[in-house]
Short mmCIF file of C-alpha atoms and ligand atoms in Angstrom, two decimals:
data_model
loop_
_atom_site.label_atom_id
_atom_site.label_comp_id
_atom_site.label_asym_id
_atom_site.label_seq_id
_atom_site.Cartn_x
_atom_site.Cartn_y
_atom_site.Cartn_z
CA MET A 1 91.73 8.51 150.25
CA SER A 2 94.03 7.13 147.84
CA VAL A 3 95.94 3.84 148.87
CA LEU A 4 98.88 5.25 147.20
CA ASN A 5 101.80 7.14 148.67
CA LYS A 6 101.68 10.71 148.22
CA SER A 7 105.11 10.69 146.77
CA PHE A 8 103.81 7.90 144.18
CA LEU A 9 105.82 8.53 141.03
CA TRP A 10 103.02 8.23 137.96
CA GLY A 11 104.64 9.17 134.84
CA GLY A 12 105.82 7.69 131.63
CA ALA A 13 108.66 5.87 130.11
CA ILE A 14 110.24 6.16 126.69
CA ALA A 15 114.07 4.78 125.44
CA ALA A 16 116.58 6.79 123.59
CA ASN A 17 116.97 4.58 120.50
CA GLN A 18 113.21 4.60 120.06
CA ALA A 19 112.40 8.58 120.67
CA GLU A 20 115.38 10.33 120.05
CA GLY A 21 116.47 10.53 116.62
CA GLY A 22 119.43 12.22 115.87
CA TYR A 23 121.36 9.11 115.43
CA ASP A 24 124.07 10.67 113.78
CA LYS A 25 124.01 13.93 115.61
CA ASP A 26 127.11 15.54 117.40
CA GLY A 27 129.40 12.29 117.35
CA LYS A 28 126.91 9.56 118.08
CA GLY A 29 127.88 6.33 117.29
CA LEU A 30 125.69 3.73 115.67
CA SER A 31 123.46 1.76 118.06
CA LEU A 32 122.18 -1.82 117.04
CA VAL A 33 118.67 -0.38 116.49
CA ASP A 34 120.06 2.07 113.99
CA LEU A 35 120.47 -0.80 111.77
CA LEU A 36 117.15 -2.38 111.84
CA PRO A 37 114.42 -1.67 109.39
CA ALA A 38 110.33 -1.35 110.05
CA GLY A 39 107.84 -4.02 109.65
CA GLU A 40 108.00 -7.20 108.04
CA ALA A 41 111.62 -6.63 106.75
CA ARG A 42 112.74 -6.23 110.30
CA LYS A 43 111.73 -9.72 111.78
CA GLU A 44 114.59 -11.19 110.20
CA PRO A 45 117.28 -9.08 111.64
CA LEU A 46 115.73 -8.58 114.90
CA PHE A 47 115.68 -12.41 115.39
CA ASN A 48 118.68 -13.44 113.27
CA PRO A 49 121.09 -10.90 112.88
CA SER A 50 124.04 -13.01 111.51
CA LYS A 51 121.87 -13.19 107.88
CA ALA A 52 120.78 -9.74 107.40
CA LEU A 53 122.89 -7.18 108.91
CA ASN A 54 124.71 -6.46 105.48
CA GLN A 55 121.34 -5.66 103.82
CA ASP A 56 120.66 -2.01 102.77
CA PHE A 57 116.92 -0.73 103.63
CA ASP A 58 114.98 1.79 101.86
CA TYR A 59 114.12 3.35 105.88
CA TYR A 60 115.47 3.05 109.17
CA PRO A 61 112.78 4.41 111.35
CA SER A 62 115.25 5.15 114.38
CA HIS A 63 117.29 7.59 112.67
CA GLN A 64 114.65 10.14 113.12
CA SER A 65 112.19 8.56 115.80
CA ILE A 66 109.84 11.21 116.93
CA ASP A 67 113.06 13.65 116.83
CA PHE A 68 112.53 13.81 120.86
CA TYR A 69 116.89 14.93 120.18
CA HIS A 70 115.14 18.53 118.86
CA ARG A 71 112.17 18.56 120.54
CA TYR A 72 112.47 17.10 124.17
CA GLU A 73 111.28 20.92 125.83
CA GLU A 74 107.86 21.15 123.83
CA ASP A 75 107.62 17.05 125.15
CA ILE A 76 108.37 17.48 128.58
CA LYS A 77 105.91 20.71 128.81
CA LEU A 78 103.25 18.50 127.74
CA PHE A 79 104.31 15.74 130.25
CA ALA A 80 104.00 18.22 132.79
CA GLU A 81 100.64 19.44 131.68
CA MET A 82 99.41 16.27 132.30
CA GLY A 83 101.06 16.38 136.41
CA PHE A 84 103.88 13.85 135.57
CA LYS A 85 106.01 12.92 138.63
CA ALA A 86 108.72 11.04 136.98
CA LEU A 87 109.80 10.42 133.43
CA ARG A 88 111.90 7.08 132.40
CA PHE A 89 113.99 7.49 130.31
CA SER A 90 117.11 5.85 128.55
CA ILE A 91 120.92 7.55 128.12
CA SER A 92 121.87 6.06 124.41
CA TRP A 93 125.27 4.60 125.09
CA PRO A 94 126.70 5.36 121.78
CA ARG A 95 126.03 8.92 122.29
CA ILE A 96 128.34 8.98 125.14
CA PHE A 97 130.93 6.15 123.59
CA PRO A 98 130.35 6.09 120.17
CA ASN A 99 131.95 2.88 119.69
CA GLY A 100 131.77 1.86 123.30
CA ASP A 101 135.89 1.40 123.47
CA GLU A 102 137.05 4.65 123.95
CA THR A 103 138.22 6.19 127.23
CA GLU A 104 136.89 9.36 127.35
CA PRO A 105 133.27 10.36 126.67
CA ASN A 106 131.70 12.31 123.92
CA GLU A 107 130.89 15.58 125.56
CA ALA A 108 128.20 16.54 123.29
CA GLY A 109 126.60 13.63 123.65
CA LEU A 110 126.56 14.30 127.78
CA ALA A 111 125.54 18.35 127.07
CA PHE A 112 122.26 16.77 125.49
CA TYR A 113 121.57 14.87 128.50
CA ASP A 114 122.53 18.18 130.66
CA GLY A 115 119.63 19.84 128.91
CA LEU A 116 117.33 17.40 129.03
CA PHE A 117 118.21 17.41 133.04
CA ASP A 118 117.43 20.89 133.30
CA THR A 119 114.42 20.75 131.40
CA LEU A 120 113.20 18.22 133.68
CA GLU A 121 114.25 19.70 136.88
CA LYS A 122 112.28 23.06 135.44
CA TYR A 123 109.15 20.90 135.66
CA GLY A 124 109.73 19.37 138.73
CA ILE A 125 109.60 15.96 136.89
CA GLU A 126 112.08 13.54 138.64
CA PRO A 127 114.36 11.44 136.35
CA ILE A 128 114.42 7.54 135.96
CA VAL A 129 117.55 6.36 134.33
CA THR A 130 118.33 3.25 132.38
CA LEU A 131 121.54 2.70 131.36
CA ASN A 132 121.10 0.17 128.87
CA HIS A 133 118.06 -0.04 126.79
CA PHE A 134 118.64 -2.22 123.80
CA ASP A 135 121.41 -0.03 122.70
CA THR A 136 124.70 -1.53 123.50
CA PRO A 137 127.18 0.37 120.63
CA TYR A 138 126.82 -1.42 117.39
CA TYR A 139 130.86 -1.62 117.18
CA LEU A 140 131.07 -3.43 120.15
CA ALA A 141 128.85 -6.15 118.81
CA LYS A 142 130.79 -6.11 115.35
CA HIS A 143 133.98 -6.00 116.67
CA TYR A 144 134.00 -7.61 120.22
CA GLY A 145 131.01 -10.04 119.91
CA GLY A 146 129.06 -7.91 121.85
CA TRP A 147 128.26 -9.02 125.93
CA TYR A 148 129.45 -12.30 124.95
CA ASN A 149 132.92 -10.60 125.27
CA ARG A 150 133.68 -10.35 129.19
CA LYS A 151 135.58 -6.71 127.56
CA THR A 152 132.19 -5.26 127.09
CA ILE A 153 131.63 -5.75 131.21
CA ASP A 154 134.79 -2.88 131.30
CA PHE A 155 133.39 -0.80 128.46
CA PHE A 156 129.93 -0.61 130.10
CA MET A 157 131.91 0.26 133.55
CA ASN A 158 133.55 3.17 131.99
CA TYR A 159 130.18 4.29 130.60
CA ALA A 160 128.24 4.04 133.65
CA THR A 161 130.78 5.55 136.09
CA VAL A 162 130.81 8.55 133.79
CA LEU A 163 127.04 8.79 134.35
CA PHE A 164 127.05 8.22 138.19
CA GLU A 165 129.59 10.94 138.38
CA ARG A 166 127.74 13.38 136.26
CA TYR A 167 124.47 12.80 137.10
CA SER A 168 124.13 11.29 140.90
CA ARG A 169 123.14 14.62 142.44
CA ARG A 170 120.51 14.76 139.99
CA VAL A 171 119.02 10.91 139.47
CA LYS A 172 118.04 8.93 142.27
CA TYR A 173 116.41 5.74 140.80
CA TRP A 174 118.76 4.10 138.44
CA ILE A 175 118.08 0.91 136.29
CA THR A 176 121.07 -1.18 134.98
CA HIS A 177 119.80 -3.22 131.76
CA ASN A 178 116.49 -2.86 130.65
CA GLU A 179 114.45 -6.25 130.51
CA ILE A 180 117.80 -8.43 131.20
CA ASN A 181 115.66 -11.59 130.46
CA MET A 182 115.05 -10.56 126.78
CA ILE A 183 118.82 -11.89 125.85
CA LEU A 184 116.77 -14.91 125.59
CA HIS A 185 114.43 -13.84 123.22
CA ILE A 186 116.16 -11.10 121.21
CA PRO A 187 119.84 -11.29 122.04
CA TYR A 188 120.74 -8.97 119.20
CA ILE A 189 119.21 -5.77 120.70
CA GLY A 190 118.97 -7.46 124.16
CA GLY A 191 122.78 -8.34 124.40
CA GLY A 192 124.44 -7.25 120.76
CA LEU A 193 124.90 -10.88 120.11
CA ILE A 194 125.14 -11.57 116.50
CA ILE A 195 124.72 -15.43 116.68
CA GLU A 196 125.73 -18.00 113.83
CA ASP A 197 124.09 -21.07 113.11
CA THR A 198 126.83 -23.03 114.31
CA ASP A 199 127.05 -21.31 117.61
CA ASN A 200 125.61 -23.07 120.84
CA LYS A 201 123.01 -20.31 121.30
CA ASN A 202 121.97 -21.21 125.22
CA GLN A 203 125.45 -20.99 125.45
CA VAL A 204 126.41 -17.95 123.59
CA MET A 205 123.00 -16.47 125.79
CA TYR A 206 123.51 -17.41 129.12
CA GLN A 207 127.73 -16.51 129.01
CA ALA A 208 126.51 -12.70 127.53
CA ALA A 209 123.79 -12.72 130.73
CA HIS A 210 126.53 -13.71 133.33
CA HIS A 211 128.53 -10.65 131.89
CA GLN A 212 125.35 -8.59 131.96
CA LEU A 213 124.91 -9.37 135.59
CA VAL A 214 128.04 -8.80 136.65
CA ALA A 215 128.39 -5.37 134.90
CA SER A 216 124.98 -4.71 136.95
CA SER A 217 126.60 -5.45 140.19
CA LEU A 218 129.60 -3.88 140.01
CA ALA A 219 127.41 -0.68 138.79
CA THR A 220 125.47 -0.51 141.85
CA LYS A 221 128.82 -0.95 143.61
CA VAL A 222 130.25 2.15 142.15
CA ALA A 223 127.17 3.95 142.14
CA LYS A 224 126.72 3.42 145.95
CA GLU A 225 130.61 4.25 146.37
CA ILE A 226 129.72 7.49 144.39
CA ASP A 227 126.51 8.37 146.54
CA GLU A 228 125.01 6.21 148.72
CA THR A 229 121.88 7.48 148.42
CA ASN A 230 121.65 6.01 144.38
CA GLN A 231 119.00 3.33 144.16
CA ILE A 232 120.01 0.75 141.35
CA GLY A 233 117.24 -1.32 140.31
CA CYS A 234 117.13 -4.06 137.71
CA MET A 235 114.11 -4.58 135.15
CA LEU A 236 112.53 -7.52 134.37
CA ALA A 237 110.24 -8.10 131.22
CA ALA A 238 107.52 -10.01 133.76
CA GLY A 239 104.49 -11.84 133.25
CA ASP A 240 103.43 -14.64 135.09
CA VAL A 241 103.26 -18.05 133.09
CA TYR A 242 100.24 -19.84 133.67
CA PRO A 243 99.86 -23.65 133.24
CA ASN A 244 97.40 -24.11 130.41
CA THR A 245 95.62 -26.60 132.32
CA SER A 246 95.64 -27.91 136.41
CA HIS A 247 97.33 -30.91 134.93
CA PRO A 248 100.33 -31.49 136.81
CA ASN A 249 102.60 -31.66 134.03
CA ASP A 250 101.32 -28.40 132.60
CA VAL A 251 101.69 -26.85 136.33
CA MET A 252 105.38 -28.20 136.25
CA ALA A 253 105.84 -26.54 132.60
CA ALA A 254 104.73 -23.29 133.96
CA VAL A 255 107.00 -23.14 137.01
CA SER A 256 109.79 -24.26 134.63
CA LYS A 257 108.85 -21.54 132.18
CA ASN A 258 108.56 -18.86 135.00
CA ARG A 259 112.01 -19.71 135.87
CA GLU A 260 113.40 -18.27 132.67
CA GLN A 261 112.68 -15.13 133.77
CA TYR A 262 113.24 -15.43 137.56
CA ILE A 263 116.41 -16.72 137.16
CA PHE A 264 118.11 -13.23 136.35
CA ILE A 265 116.21 -11.51 139.09
CA ASP A 266 117.13 -14.37 141.31
CA VAL A 267 120.72 -13.40 140.95
CA GLN A 268 120.47 -9.67 141.05
CA SER A 269 118.12 -9.49 144.08
CA ARG A 270 119.42 -12.71 146.35
CA GLY A 271 122.86 -12.17 144.99
CA GLU A 272 123.22 -15.84 143.87
CA TYR A 273 122.23 -18.10 140.73
CA PRO A 274 119.31 -20.10 142.31
CA ASN A 275 119.65 -24.07 142.59
CA TYR A 276 117.66 -24.91 139.83
CA SER A 277 120.14 -23.20 137.73
CA LYS A 278 122.55 -26.09 137.65
CA ARG A 279 119.97 -28.98 136.38
CA MET A 280 118.66 -25.94 134.09
CA PHE A 281 122.12 -25.04 132.44
CA LYS A 282 123.01 -28.91 132.16
CA ASP A 283 119.87 -29.80 130.14
CA LEU A 284 120.59 -26.68 127.90
CA GLY A 285 124.18 -27.50 127.84
CA VAL A 286 125.54 -24.44 129.22
CA SER A 287 128.38 -24.04 131.60
CA ILE A 288 129.12 -20.34 132.69
CA LYS A 289 132.32 -19.28 132.68
CA LYS A 290 133.17 -17.31 135.63
CA GLU A 291 136.36 -15.72 137.01
CA ILE A 292 137.32 -15.57 140.46
CA GLY A 293 135.46 -12.88 142.42
CA ASP A 294 132.53 -13.04 140.32
CA ASP A 295 130.05 -14.90 143.01
CA GLU A 296 131.32 -12.28 145.61
CA ILE A 297 130.30 -9.42 143.45
CA LEU A 298 126.89 -10.77 142.58
CA LYS A 299 126.51 -11.31 146.28
CA GLN A 300 127.60 -8.14 147.74
CA ASN A 301 125.73 -5.72 145.22
CA THR A 302 122.40 -6.78 144.80
CA VAL A 303 119.57 -4.05 143.82
CA ASP A 304 117.53 -1.92 145.88
CA TYR A 305 114.30 -2.57 144.00
CA ILE A 306 112.98 -4.44 141.27
CA SER A 307 111.73 -2.46 138.11
CA PHE A 308 109.48 -4.22 135.58
CA SER A 309 107.52 -4.11 132.12
CA TYR A 310 104.21 -5.90 132.07
CA TYR A 311 101.98 -6.59 129.10
CA SER A 312 100.64 -9.47 129.45
CA SER A 313 100.63 -13.54 131.13
CA ARG A 314 101.73 -15.95 129.37
CA LEU A 315 100.57 -19.60 129.12
CA GLU A 316 102.30 -22.89 128.86
CA SER A 317 101.78 -26.77 128.37
CA GLY A 318 103.78 -29.75 129.47
CA ASP A 319 103.03 -30.92 126.20
CA ASP A 320 105.14 -30.56 123.17
CA ALA A 321 102.60 -30.86 120.69
CA ILE A 322 100.72 -28.38 122.38
CA ASN A 323 103.20 -25.63 122.86
CA LYS A 324 103.69 -25.80 119.11
CA ASN A 325 100.46 -23.88 118.72
CA LYS A 326 101.88 -20.64 120.46
CA THR A 327 101.84 -17.39 118.89
CA ALA A 328 104.32 -15.10 119.08
CA GLY A 329 102.07 -11.89 120.32
CA ASN A 330 105.64 -9.97 121.12
CA ALA A 331 109.22 -11.63 121.71
CA PHE A 332 107.59 -13.69 124.11
CA ALA A 333 105.87 -17.04 122.55
CA SER A 334 102.48 -17.83 124.44
CA LEU A 335 99.68 -20.08 123.71
CA LYS A 336 96.37 -18.85 123.41
CA ASN A 337 94.48 -18.03 126.65
CA PRO A 338 91.02 -18.47 125.81
CA TYR A 339 89.63 -15.97 128.69
CA LEU A 340 91.52 -13.21 127.47
CA GLU A 341 90.90 -10.99 124.35
CA ALA A 342 94.10 -9.60 122.40
CA SER A 343 95.39 -6.52 120.79
CA ASN A 344 95.60 -5.86 117.08
CA TRP A 345 99.27 -6.99 117.38
CA GLY A 346 97.96 -10.17 119.02
CA TRP A 347 99.24 -9.38 122.53
CA GLN A 348 96.86 -10.98 125.26
CA ILE A 349 94.98 -8.47 127.51
CA ASP A 350 94.95 -9.51 131.22
CA PRO A 351 94.81 -6.81 133.86
CA VAL A 352 94.47 -9.00 136.89
CA GLY A 353 97.86 -10.78 135.15
CA LEU A 354 99.51 -7.44 136.59
CA ARG A 355 98.18 -8.34 140.12
CA VAL A 356 99.37 -11.98 139.84
CA THR A 357 102.73 -11.19 138.65
CA MET A 358 103.08 -8.04 141.59
CA ASN A 359 102.39 -10.60 144.36
CA GLN A 360 104.57 -13.43 142.67
CA ILE A 361 107.70 -10.94 142.21
CA TYR A 362 107.11 -9.33 145.95
CA ASP A 363 106.64 -12.75 147.75
CA ARG A 364 109.88 -13.85 146.07
CA TYR A 365 112.26 -11.18 146.58
CA GLN A 366 110.41 -8.52 149.10
CA LYS A 367 111.81 -5.89 147.76
CA PRO A 368 109.93 -2.64 146.57
CA LEU A 369 108.51 -2.90 142.92
CA PHE A 370 108.51 -0.26 140.39
CA ILE A 371 105.83 -0.65 137.25
CA VAL A 372 108.22 1.27 134.53
CA GLU A 373 106.15 -0.09 131.56
CA ASN A 374 102.95 -0.86 130.81
CA GLY A 375 100.59 0.25 127.94
CA LEU A 376 98.49 -0.67 124.82
CA GLY A 377 99.89 -0.60 121.28
CA GLU A 378 97.18 0.07 118.80
CA MET A 379 96.44 2.04 115.57
CA ASP A 380 95.01 5.56 116.52
CA GLU A 381 92.81 7.81 113.86
CA ILE A 382 92.79 11.49 114.14
CA ASN A 383 89.38 12.96 113.51
CA GLU A 384 88.84 16.13 111.42
CA ASP A 385 88.40 18.61 113.99
CA GLY A 386 92.23 16.92 115.34
CA THR A 387 90.86 15.10 118.43
CA ILE A 388 91.49 11.40 119.14
CA HIS A 389 89.19 9.01 121.07
CA ASP A 390 91.37 6.07 122.14
CA THR A 391 89.10 4.53 124.64
CA TYR A 392 90.39 1.33 123.61
CA ARG A 393 94.07 2.70 125.05
CA ILE A 394 91.89 4.12 128.65
CA LYS A 395 89.89 1.10 129.04
CA TYR A 396 93.17 -0.73 128.96
CA LEU A 397 95.23 1.40 131.17
CA SER A 398 92.52 1.71 133.88
CA GLU A 399 91.91 -2.06 134.02
CA HIS A 400 95.39 -2.39 134.77
CA LEU A 401 95.71 0.30 137.23
CA GLU A 402 92.61 -1.20 139.02
CA GLN A 403 94.12 -4.36 139.33
CA MET A 404 97.60 -2.24 140.57
CA ILE A 405 95.85 -0.91 143.32
CA GLU A 406 94.14 -4.33 144.40
CA ALA A 407 97.97 -5.71 144.40
CA VAL A 408 98.86 -2.44 146.71
CA LYS A 409 96.13 -3.57 148.75
CA ASP A 410 97.53 -6.95 149.20
CA GLY A 411 100.69 -5.26 150.43
CA VAL A 412 102.78 -4.80 148.11
CA PRO A 413 105.07 -1.82 148.23
CA LEU A 414 105.23 0.18 145.01
CA ILE A 415 107.45 2.88 143.68
CA GLY A 416 105.94 4.38 140.73
CA TYR A 417 104.32 3.50 137.39
CA THR A 418 105.85 4.77 134.32
CA SER A 419 102.95 3.90 131.39
CA TRP A 420 105.07 2.67 128.15
CA GLY A 421 105.34 5.14 125.46
CA CYS A 422 103.96 8.00 127.00
CA ILE A 423 104.04 10.07 123.76
CA ASP A 424 104.17 7.66 120.44
CA ILE A 425 107.41 6.69 119.61
CA VAL A 426 108.84 3.70 117.05
CA SER A 427 107.72 0.18 118.24
CA ALA A 428 110.85 -1.84 119.25
CA GLY A 429 109.80 -4.98 118.05
CA SER A 430 108.17 -4.18 114.85
CA GLY A 431 109.73 -0.67 114.43
CA GLU A 432 106.54 0.64 113.28
CA MET A 433 104.96 4.27 114.46
CA LYS A 434 101.17 2.73 113.74
CA LYS A 435 101.59 0.68 116.84
CA ARG A 436 100.93 3.48 119.25
CA TYR A 437 101.45 3.66 123.05
CA GLY A 438 101.07 7.37 123.72
CA PHE A 439 98.67 9.85 125.41
CA ILE A 440 100.30 12.13 122.78
CA TYR A 441 100.21 11.81 119.33
CA VAL A 442 102.90 12.29 116.97
CA ASP A 443 102.36 12.80 113.58
CA ARG A 444 104.39 10.45 111.64
CA ASP A 445 103.72 7.25 109.63
CA ASN A 446 105.74 3.69 109.40
CA LYS A 447 107.63 5.35 106.14
CA GLY A 448 108.71 8.65 108.06
CA ASN A 449 106.40 10.77 106.60
CA GLY A 450 104.25 13.38 108.34
CA SER A 451 104.84 16.71 110.17
CA LEU A 452 106.17 15.27 113.72
CA ASN A 453 103.57 17.42 115.08
CA ARG A 454 102.21 16.30 118.73
CA SER A 455 98.40 16.25 119.58
CA ARG A 456 96.68 15.43 123.10
CA LYS A 457 94.73 12.26 122.95
CA ASP A 458 91.50 11.76 124.79
CA SER A 459 94.09 9.55 127.10
CA PHE A 460 95.89 12.57 127.66
CA TYR A 461 93.41 14.34 129.57
CA TRP A 462 91.94 10.87 131.40
CA TYR A 463 95.41 10.35 132.83
CA LYS A 464 95.91 13.74 133.82
CA GLN A 465 92.68 13.10 135.97
CA VAL A 466 94.21 9.67 137.45
CA ILE A 467 97.60 11.50 138.47
CA GLN A 468 95.19 14.40 140.24
CA SER A 469 93.25 12.15 142.10
CA ASN A 470 96.46 9.81 142.87
CA GLY A 471 94.74 6.76 141.19
CA GLU A 472 91.37 7.31 142.86
CA ASN A 473 89.73 8.64 139.66
CA LEU A 474 89.86 6.14 136.87
CA THR A 475 86.45 6.80 135.41
CA TYR A 476 85.92 7.72 132.00
C1 BG6 B 501 109.40 -3.88 125.97
C2 BG6 B 501 110.51 -2.57 125.62
O1 BG6 B 501 109.80 -4.71 125.78
O2 BG6 B 501 108.19 -3.62 125.21
C3 BG6 B 501 110.21 -1.48 124.90
O3 BG6 B 501 111.59 -2.43 127.00
C4 BG6 B 501 109.18 -1.73 123.65
O4 BG6 B 501 111.38 -0.92 124.29
C5 BG6 B 501 107.85 -1.98 124.68
O5 BG6 B 501 108.78 -0.85 123.08
C6 BG6 B 501 106.63 -2.54 123.94
O6 BG6 B 501 107.22 -3.26 122.66
P1 BG6 B 501 106.65 -3.12 121.31
O7 BG6 B 501 107.91 -3.63 120.32
O8 BG6 B 501 105.63 -2.76 121.04
O9 BG6 B 501 107.38 -1.26 121.08
#
């Protein structure tokens, strides 16, 4: 007997700006990501957009991505063949409100999602919808300062209300902002923030985060008013931070580092800024400007469930000199954990860390969890006969699922698991295609060459077996 509920939501996850393409089709406005190139050239604009956004690059991977915009029927059919119960995807905000500040939505953009929902319904796949996955309209970033400007709350609410009104009948699980804590690490795509060297960066990021938090609570309120069965989740880029050694200073440093992620969920789940935030903000020179009523909004509209991504744990020292040796595996920098192996992109692999993280999050909030991202970004090779033997991915996933099941045995309620990039898509961090997560291979390279044809990898058949057995059979 499987320890997972019969209703466990097995599936995969993608994001509009990494999968759809069609970046200017049917009235869509520019997304933040539409101005980012691939590879090395991406680093500067991703982390420092004020310096690099006016450059012209040869190639913008999001413009066509994997053309999910035109090929979603074929892709969803393949997901159904694997037995998906759920697909997590995001709606592209600039497809619905091209600049972000219009009062009326773009019907052609909505029509695209109508078709997507119809197709999912046809195959019995439940949609899990993220409203904002690194996708604030570029126009809002450029002309309003993105989420730093309080007006963005109203723009977001126009957008969110349109979606709740149109799709509440079809969607149960909504996620407001993808990886809300990423605003501290990649503020451009996280919050539409183009921060100048002269700005007090922490002030800008935390003020913008406050606006996102208020917007998330307001969206929760409106979603429930429209349909009380709507379930609203927050979304954390999770991964427990371990102390570098058992030295008490390292332990305290890990506590503090963990708070950089949990501060957001403390607000979204418990409804208020935690006590430690006072000292934290003081030390950072941050003073959040709130409007009358903000505290009540946050308090009264907390989330129903906690969704999160998990790729790795992290390691922190209490000694600044040691912390200088951190490497940036992804947007998070971490010390190297000698007990862990790493992917070709330097992301450390820690399946047990998933169990640790799930237990920590549940102990803290006592709300159901939902793993909405997890997976291994690696290079794949197609053999002459068309097969793709991605045993490394199967190993990664099976070890993580094993630990996920251990956490459920520990008593953590879990709604589902949607593996990241279930079909190969453009990497958010590097803009590359060769960093692949999928069960389905897409013929496209880093420069945009390739037929875009889809092929099943070995992991495709393995995941099918996992879903069929409701997680009982992880063998490969
Ligand atoms: C998460 C994001 O941070 O990690 C995704 O929500 C992203 O958008 C994923 O794609 C993996 O990161 P990357 O950089 O390998 O694409």
